[in-house]
Short mmCIF file of C-alpha atoms in Angstrom, two decimals:
data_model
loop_
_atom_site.label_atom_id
_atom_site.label_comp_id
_atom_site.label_asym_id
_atom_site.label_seq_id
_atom_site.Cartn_x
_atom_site.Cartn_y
_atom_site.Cartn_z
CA UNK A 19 0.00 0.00 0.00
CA UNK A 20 1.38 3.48 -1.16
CA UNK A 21 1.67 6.28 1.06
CA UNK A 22 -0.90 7.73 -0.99
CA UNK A 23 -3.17 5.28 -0.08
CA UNK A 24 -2.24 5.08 3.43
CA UNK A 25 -2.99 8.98 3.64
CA UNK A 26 -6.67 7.96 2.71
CA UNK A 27 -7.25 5.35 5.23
CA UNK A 28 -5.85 7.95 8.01
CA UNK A 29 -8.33 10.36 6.61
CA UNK A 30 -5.72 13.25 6.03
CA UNK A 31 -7.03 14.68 2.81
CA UNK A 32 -8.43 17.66 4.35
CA UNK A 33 -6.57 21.26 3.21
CA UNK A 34 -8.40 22.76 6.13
CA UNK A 35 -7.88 21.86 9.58
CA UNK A 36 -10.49 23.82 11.44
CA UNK A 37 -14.23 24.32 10.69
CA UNK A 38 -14.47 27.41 8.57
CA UNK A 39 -16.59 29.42 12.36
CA UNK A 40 -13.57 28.69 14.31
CA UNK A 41 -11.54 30.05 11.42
CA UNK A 42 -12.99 33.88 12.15
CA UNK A 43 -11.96 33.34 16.09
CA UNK A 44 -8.61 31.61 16.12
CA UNK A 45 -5.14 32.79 14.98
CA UNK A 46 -4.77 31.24 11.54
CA UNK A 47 -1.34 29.65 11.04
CA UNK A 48 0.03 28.51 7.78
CA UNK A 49 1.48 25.41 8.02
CA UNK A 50 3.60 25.29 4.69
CA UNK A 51 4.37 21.72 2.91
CA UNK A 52 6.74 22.34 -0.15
CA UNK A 53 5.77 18.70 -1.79
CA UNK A 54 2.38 17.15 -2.89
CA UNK A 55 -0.74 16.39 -0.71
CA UNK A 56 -0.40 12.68 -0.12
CA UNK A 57 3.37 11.89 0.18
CA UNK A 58 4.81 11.27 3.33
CA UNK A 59 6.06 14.79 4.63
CA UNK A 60 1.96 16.12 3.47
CA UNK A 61 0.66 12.90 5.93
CA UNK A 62 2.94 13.17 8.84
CA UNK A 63 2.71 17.05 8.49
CA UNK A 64 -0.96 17.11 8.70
CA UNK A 65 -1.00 14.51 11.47
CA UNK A 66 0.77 16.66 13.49
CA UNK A 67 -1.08 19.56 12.82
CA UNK A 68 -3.95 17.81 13.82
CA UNK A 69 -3.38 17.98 17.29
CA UNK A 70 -1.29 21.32 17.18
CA UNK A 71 -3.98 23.50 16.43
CA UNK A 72 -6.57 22.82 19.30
CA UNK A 73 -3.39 22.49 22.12
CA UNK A 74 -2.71 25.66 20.80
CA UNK A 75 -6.15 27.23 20.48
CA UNK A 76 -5.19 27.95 16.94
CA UNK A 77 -6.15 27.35 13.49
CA UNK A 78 -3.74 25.87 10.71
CA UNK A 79 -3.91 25.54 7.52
CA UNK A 80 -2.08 23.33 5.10
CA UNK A 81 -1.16 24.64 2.15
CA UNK A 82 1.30 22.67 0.08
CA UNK A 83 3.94 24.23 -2.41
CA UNK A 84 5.87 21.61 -4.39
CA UNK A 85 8.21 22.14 -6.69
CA UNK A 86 12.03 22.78 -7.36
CA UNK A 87 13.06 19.87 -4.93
CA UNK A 88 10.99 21.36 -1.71
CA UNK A 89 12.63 24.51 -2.32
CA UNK A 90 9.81 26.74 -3.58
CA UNK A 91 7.84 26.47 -0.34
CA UNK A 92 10.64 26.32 1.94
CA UNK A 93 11.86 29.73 0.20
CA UNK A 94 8.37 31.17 1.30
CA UNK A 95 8.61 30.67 5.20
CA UNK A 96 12.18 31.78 5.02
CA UNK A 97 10.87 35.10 3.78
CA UNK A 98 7.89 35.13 5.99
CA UNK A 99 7.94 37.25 9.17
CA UNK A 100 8.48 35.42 12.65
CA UNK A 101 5.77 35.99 14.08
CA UNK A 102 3.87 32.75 15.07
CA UNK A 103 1.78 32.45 11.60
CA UNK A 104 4.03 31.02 9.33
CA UNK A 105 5.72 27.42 9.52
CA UNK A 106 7.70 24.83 7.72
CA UNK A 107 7.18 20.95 7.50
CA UNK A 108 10.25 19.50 5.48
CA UNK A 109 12.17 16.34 5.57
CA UNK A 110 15.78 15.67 4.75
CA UNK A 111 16.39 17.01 1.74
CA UNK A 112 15.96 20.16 3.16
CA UNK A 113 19.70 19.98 3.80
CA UNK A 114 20.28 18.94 0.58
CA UNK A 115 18.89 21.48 -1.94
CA UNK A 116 21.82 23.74 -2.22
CA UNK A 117 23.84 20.79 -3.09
CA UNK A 118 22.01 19.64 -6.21
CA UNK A 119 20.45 22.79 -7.54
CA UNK A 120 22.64 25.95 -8.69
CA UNK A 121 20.59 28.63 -7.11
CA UNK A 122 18.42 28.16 -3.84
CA UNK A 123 17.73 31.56 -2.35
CA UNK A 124 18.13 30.94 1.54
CA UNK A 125 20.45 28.83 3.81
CA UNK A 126 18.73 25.70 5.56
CA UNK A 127 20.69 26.50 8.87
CA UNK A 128 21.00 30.25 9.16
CA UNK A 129 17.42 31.14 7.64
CA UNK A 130 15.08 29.15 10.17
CA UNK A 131 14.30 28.14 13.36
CA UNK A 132 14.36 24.35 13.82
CA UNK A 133 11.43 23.37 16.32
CA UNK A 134 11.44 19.73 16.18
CA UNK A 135 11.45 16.65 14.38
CA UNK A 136 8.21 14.85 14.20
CA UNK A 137 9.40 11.35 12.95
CA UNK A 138 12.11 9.37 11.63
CA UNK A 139 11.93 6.01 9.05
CA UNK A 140 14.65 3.93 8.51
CA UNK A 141 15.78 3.51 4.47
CA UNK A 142 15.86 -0.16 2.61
CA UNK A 143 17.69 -1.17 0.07
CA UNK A 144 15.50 -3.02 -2.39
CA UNK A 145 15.77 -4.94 -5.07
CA UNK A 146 13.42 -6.53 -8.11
CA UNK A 147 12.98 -10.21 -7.93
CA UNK A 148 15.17 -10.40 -10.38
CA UNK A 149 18.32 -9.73 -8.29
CA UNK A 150 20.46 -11.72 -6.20
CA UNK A 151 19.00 -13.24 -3.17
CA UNK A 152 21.45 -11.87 -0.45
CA UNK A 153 23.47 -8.80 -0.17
CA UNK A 154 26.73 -10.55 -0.38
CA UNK A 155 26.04 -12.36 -3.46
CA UNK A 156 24.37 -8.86 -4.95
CA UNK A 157 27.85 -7.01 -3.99
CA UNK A 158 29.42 -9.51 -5.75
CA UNK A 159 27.69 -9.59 -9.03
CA UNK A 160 27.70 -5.75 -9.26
CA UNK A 161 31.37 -6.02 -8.98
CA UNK A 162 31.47 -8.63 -11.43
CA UNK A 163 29.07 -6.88 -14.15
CA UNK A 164 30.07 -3.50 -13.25
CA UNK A 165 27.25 -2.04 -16.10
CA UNK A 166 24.38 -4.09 -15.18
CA UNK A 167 22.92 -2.59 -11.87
CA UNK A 168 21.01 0.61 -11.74
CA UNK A 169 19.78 2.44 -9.21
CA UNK A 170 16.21 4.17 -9.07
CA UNK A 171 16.20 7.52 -7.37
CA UNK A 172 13.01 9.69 -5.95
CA UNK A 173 14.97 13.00 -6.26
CA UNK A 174 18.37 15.07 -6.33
CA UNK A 175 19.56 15.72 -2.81
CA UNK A 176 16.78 13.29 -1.07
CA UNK A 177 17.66 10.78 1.73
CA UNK A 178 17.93 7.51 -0.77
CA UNK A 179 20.12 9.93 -3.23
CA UNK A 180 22.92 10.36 -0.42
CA UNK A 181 22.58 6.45 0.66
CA UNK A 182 23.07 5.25 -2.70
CA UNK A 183 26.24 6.80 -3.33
CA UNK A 184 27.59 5.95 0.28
CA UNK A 185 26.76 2.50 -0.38
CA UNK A 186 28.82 2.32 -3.69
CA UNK A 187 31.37 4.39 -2.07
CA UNK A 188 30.94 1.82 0.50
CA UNK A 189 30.79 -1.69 -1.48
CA UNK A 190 33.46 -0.14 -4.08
CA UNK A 191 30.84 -0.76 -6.59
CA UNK A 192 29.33 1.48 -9.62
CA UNK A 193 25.81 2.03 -10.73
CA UNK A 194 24.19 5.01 -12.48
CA UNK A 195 21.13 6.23 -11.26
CA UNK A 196 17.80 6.62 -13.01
CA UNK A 197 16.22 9.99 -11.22
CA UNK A 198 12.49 10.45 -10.81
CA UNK A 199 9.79 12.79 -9.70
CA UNK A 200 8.93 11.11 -6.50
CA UNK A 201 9.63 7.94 -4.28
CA UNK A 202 5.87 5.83 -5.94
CA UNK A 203 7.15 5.70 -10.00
CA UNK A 204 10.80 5.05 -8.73
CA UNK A 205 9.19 1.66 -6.73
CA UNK A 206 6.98 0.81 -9.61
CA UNK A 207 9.88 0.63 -11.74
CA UNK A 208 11.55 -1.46 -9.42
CA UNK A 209 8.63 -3.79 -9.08
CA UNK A 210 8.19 -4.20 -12.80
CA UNK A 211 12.25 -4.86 -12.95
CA UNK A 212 12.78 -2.10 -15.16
CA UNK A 213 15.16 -0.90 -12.42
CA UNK A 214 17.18 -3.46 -10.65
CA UNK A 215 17.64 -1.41 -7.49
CA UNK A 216 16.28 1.21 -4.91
CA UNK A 217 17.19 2.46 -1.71
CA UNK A 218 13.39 3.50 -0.60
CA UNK A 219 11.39 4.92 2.98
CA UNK A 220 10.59 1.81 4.86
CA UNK A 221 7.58 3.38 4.66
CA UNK A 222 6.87 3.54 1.03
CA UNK A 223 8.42 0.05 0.23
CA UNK A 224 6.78 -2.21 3.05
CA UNK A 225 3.70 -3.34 1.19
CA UNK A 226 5.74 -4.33 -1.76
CA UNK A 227 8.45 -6.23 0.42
CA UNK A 228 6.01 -8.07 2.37
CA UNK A 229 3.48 -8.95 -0.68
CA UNK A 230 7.00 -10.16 -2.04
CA UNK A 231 7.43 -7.66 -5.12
CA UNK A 232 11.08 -6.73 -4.29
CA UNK A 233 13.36 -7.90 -2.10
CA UNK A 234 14.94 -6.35 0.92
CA UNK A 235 18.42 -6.26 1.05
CA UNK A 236 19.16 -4.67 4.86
CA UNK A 237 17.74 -2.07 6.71
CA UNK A 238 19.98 1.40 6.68
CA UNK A 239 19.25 1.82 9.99
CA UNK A 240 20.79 1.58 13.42
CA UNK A 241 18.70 -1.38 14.31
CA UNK A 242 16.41 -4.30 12.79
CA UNK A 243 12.70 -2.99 11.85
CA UNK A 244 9.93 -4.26 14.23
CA UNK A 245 7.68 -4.48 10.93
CA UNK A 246 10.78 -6.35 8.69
CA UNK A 247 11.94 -8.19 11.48
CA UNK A 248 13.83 -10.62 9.71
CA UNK A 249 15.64 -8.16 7.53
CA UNK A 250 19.49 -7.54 8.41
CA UNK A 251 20.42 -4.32 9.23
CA UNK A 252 23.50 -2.84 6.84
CA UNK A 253 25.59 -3.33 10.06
CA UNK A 254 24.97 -6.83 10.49
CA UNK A 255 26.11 -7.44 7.34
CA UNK A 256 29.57 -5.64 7.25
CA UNK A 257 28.72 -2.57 6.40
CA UNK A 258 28.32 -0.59 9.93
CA UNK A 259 28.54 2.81 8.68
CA UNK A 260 25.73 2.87 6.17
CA UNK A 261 23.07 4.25 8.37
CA UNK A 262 20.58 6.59 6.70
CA UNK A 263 17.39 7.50 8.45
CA UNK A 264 14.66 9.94 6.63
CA UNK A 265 13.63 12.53 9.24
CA UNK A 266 10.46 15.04 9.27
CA UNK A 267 10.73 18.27 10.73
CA UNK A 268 9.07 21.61 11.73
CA UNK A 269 10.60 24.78 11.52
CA UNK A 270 9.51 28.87 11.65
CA UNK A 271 11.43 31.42 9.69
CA UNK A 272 14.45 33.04 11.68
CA UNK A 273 13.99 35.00 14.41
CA UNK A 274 10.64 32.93 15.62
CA UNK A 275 10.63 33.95 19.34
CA UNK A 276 12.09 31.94 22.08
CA UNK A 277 8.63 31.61 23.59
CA UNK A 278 6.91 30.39 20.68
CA UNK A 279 9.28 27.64 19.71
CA UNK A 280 8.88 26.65 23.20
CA UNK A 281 5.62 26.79 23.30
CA UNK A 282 5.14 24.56 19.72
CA UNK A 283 7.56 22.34 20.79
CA UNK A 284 5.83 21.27 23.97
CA UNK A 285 2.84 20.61 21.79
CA UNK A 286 4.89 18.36 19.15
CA UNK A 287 6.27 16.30 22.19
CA UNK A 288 3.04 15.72 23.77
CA UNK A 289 1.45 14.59 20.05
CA UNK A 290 4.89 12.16 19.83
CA UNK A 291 3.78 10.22 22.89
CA UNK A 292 -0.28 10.21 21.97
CA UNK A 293 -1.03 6.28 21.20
CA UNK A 294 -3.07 7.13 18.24
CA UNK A 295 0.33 9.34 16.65
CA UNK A 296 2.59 6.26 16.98
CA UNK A 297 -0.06 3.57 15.79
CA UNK A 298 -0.73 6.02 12.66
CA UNK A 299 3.22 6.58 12.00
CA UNK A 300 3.84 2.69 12.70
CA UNK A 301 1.10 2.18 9.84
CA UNK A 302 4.00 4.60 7.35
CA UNK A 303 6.84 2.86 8.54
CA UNK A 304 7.54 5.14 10.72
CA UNK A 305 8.86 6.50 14.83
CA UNK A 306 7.89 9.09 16.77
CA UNK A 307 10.76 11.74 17.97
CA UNK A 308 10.85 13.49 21.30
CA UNK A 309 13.05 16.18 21.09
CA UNK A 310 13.24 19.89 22.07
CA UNK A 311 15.15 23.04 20.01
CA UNK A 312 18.38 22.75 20.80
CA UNK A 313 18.79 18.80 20.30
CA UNK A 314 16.60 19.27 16.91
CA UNK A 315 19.57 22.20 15.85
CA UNK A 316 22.14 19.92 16.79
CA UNK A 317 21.15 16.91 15.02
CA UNK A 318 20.48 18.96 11.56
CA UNK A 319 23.99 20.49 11.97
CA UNK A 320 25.43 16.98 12.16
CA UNK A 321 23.27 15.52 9.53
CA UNK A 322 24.62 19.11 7.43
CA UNK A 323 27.98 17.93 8.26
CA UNK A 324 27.86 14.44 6.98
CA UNK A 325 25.81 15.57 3.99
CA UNK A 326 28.72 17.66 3.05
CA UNK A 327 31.18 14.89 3.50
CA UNK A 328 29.02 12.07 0.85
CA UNK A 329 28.39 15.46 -1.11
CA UNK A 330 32.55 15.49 -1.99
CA UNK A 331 33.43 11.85 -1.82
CA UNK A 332 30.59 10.93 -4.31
CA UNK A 333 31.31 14.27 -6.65
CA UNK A 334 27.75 15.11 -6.35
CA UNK A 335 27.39 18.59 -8.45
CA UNK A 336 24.40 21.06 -8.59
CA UNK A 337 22.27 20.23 -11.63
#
């Protein structure tokens, strides 16, 4: 089941998150998403905002932006004024934009505040039916046939972009990739065998891995999957360093009072550790984060830092 799908059965659809009465009465907030309704930063997003908005006595609104590798919306809250109204829901490639695009108008650090992450989902590396069985014997025939292997990936700069070229840089193996407009045609084209190989969300993949459409390689995480339990880990296998986990986020523009974050922050927490929150992200692959400001800030400077380091050992260039 797609993410897409998924977002249906959660009943997330809604652009409006607040009958239209309470709309006149509360503080309207925009709650920015710079990608399509229905992937997984427009669900998780709008899950969170869910239970926001009345802990806050507030009304937001989602309105989502795509376009120009999340940039176009991100661009938007950077220039908005920090006063409370405006916010950002982003996931990893937020990081990543000035890396694959020549011109991207505001720095991901210096031009926001980070707030919190809202959830994290391990990557797999998947494969058609048609590959190799394990990931030793796959290693070993892309080494072998250097030119047969492919790689499908969702977008320039995402999460599964800076995984696939660790893991070459990794395996000392070579593969081109095949880039598309989202993570659900990339998967399709892995499921049809048109593309040998993917490193996809958990999330996005799990219905085709268990309905056994692709195979599962390892988990890029730090530890097994409770929903793939019997799927290695990267690190179990050798390679102990190839640990890639997508992350959502919220941030305001810079300058977003102290009191505010604060304030939104407590409200994130206390939606992270609501049982209905973790049984909906468990259902897209997906954990819960508890986290305030300054651990949030800290963890995108690291992620910032190792970004940069793939970014020059893989020759990644701004297209």
């Amino acid at each position: 089941m797609t993410i897409t799908r998924r977002a249906a059965l959660i009943g997330l659809a809604g652009a409006t998150l607040a009958p239209h009465a309470a709309l006149a009465q509360r503080k309207i907030v925009r709650l920015i998403v710079p990608a399509a309704a229905g992937g997984a930063i427009d669900v998780i997003g709008r899950l969170y905002a869910l239970r926001i908005a009345p802990a806050l006595d507030e009304s937001w609104v989602v309105e989502n932006k795509a376009g120009a590798s999340n940039t176009l919306g991100a661009a938007e809250v950077a220039r908005a004024t920090p006063d409370g109204t405006t916010y950002l829901t982003n996931a990893d490639i937020h990081i990543m934009a000035k890396h694959v695009m020549r011109s991207v108008s505001y720095d991901p650090l210096a031009d926001f505040t980070p707030i919190s992450r809202f959830a994290m989902s391990p990557m797999v590396l998947i494969g058609s039916t048609k590959t190799p069985e394990t990931l030793p014997a796959l290693i070993a025939q892309m080494k072998a046939k250097p030119g047969e292997f492919t790689f499908a990936n969702s977008g320039l700069g995402s999460m599964g972009h800076l995984a696939t070229e660790s893991f070459k840089l990794r395996t000392s193996t070579t593969a081109e990739l095949v880039n598309y407009r989202g993570t659900a045609p990339a998967i399709t084209d892995v499921v049809a065998g048109q593309v040998p190989l993917m490193v996809a969300p958990l999330g996005s993949a799990l219905s085709f891995i268990t309905d056994g459409k692709v195979r599962a390689f390892a988990i890029m995480g730090a530890q097994r999957s409770k929903l793939l339990p019997n799927v290695p880990t990267a690190g179990e296998q050798g390679l102990s360093d190839l640990n890639f986990t997508l992350w959502y986020g919220l941030w305001g523009p810079k300058g977003l009072p102290a009191e505010t974050v604060q304030r939104v922050n407590a409200t994130v927490q206390a939606a992270s550790k609501d049982r209905e929150i973790v049984e909906k992200l468990t259902a897209l692959g997906a954990e819960a984060v508890t986290e305030d400001p300054a651990s949030f800030g800290k963890f995108i400077e690291a992620e910032i830092q190792r970004a940069n380091r793939v970014v020059e050992e893989a020759g990644i260039k701004p297209g």
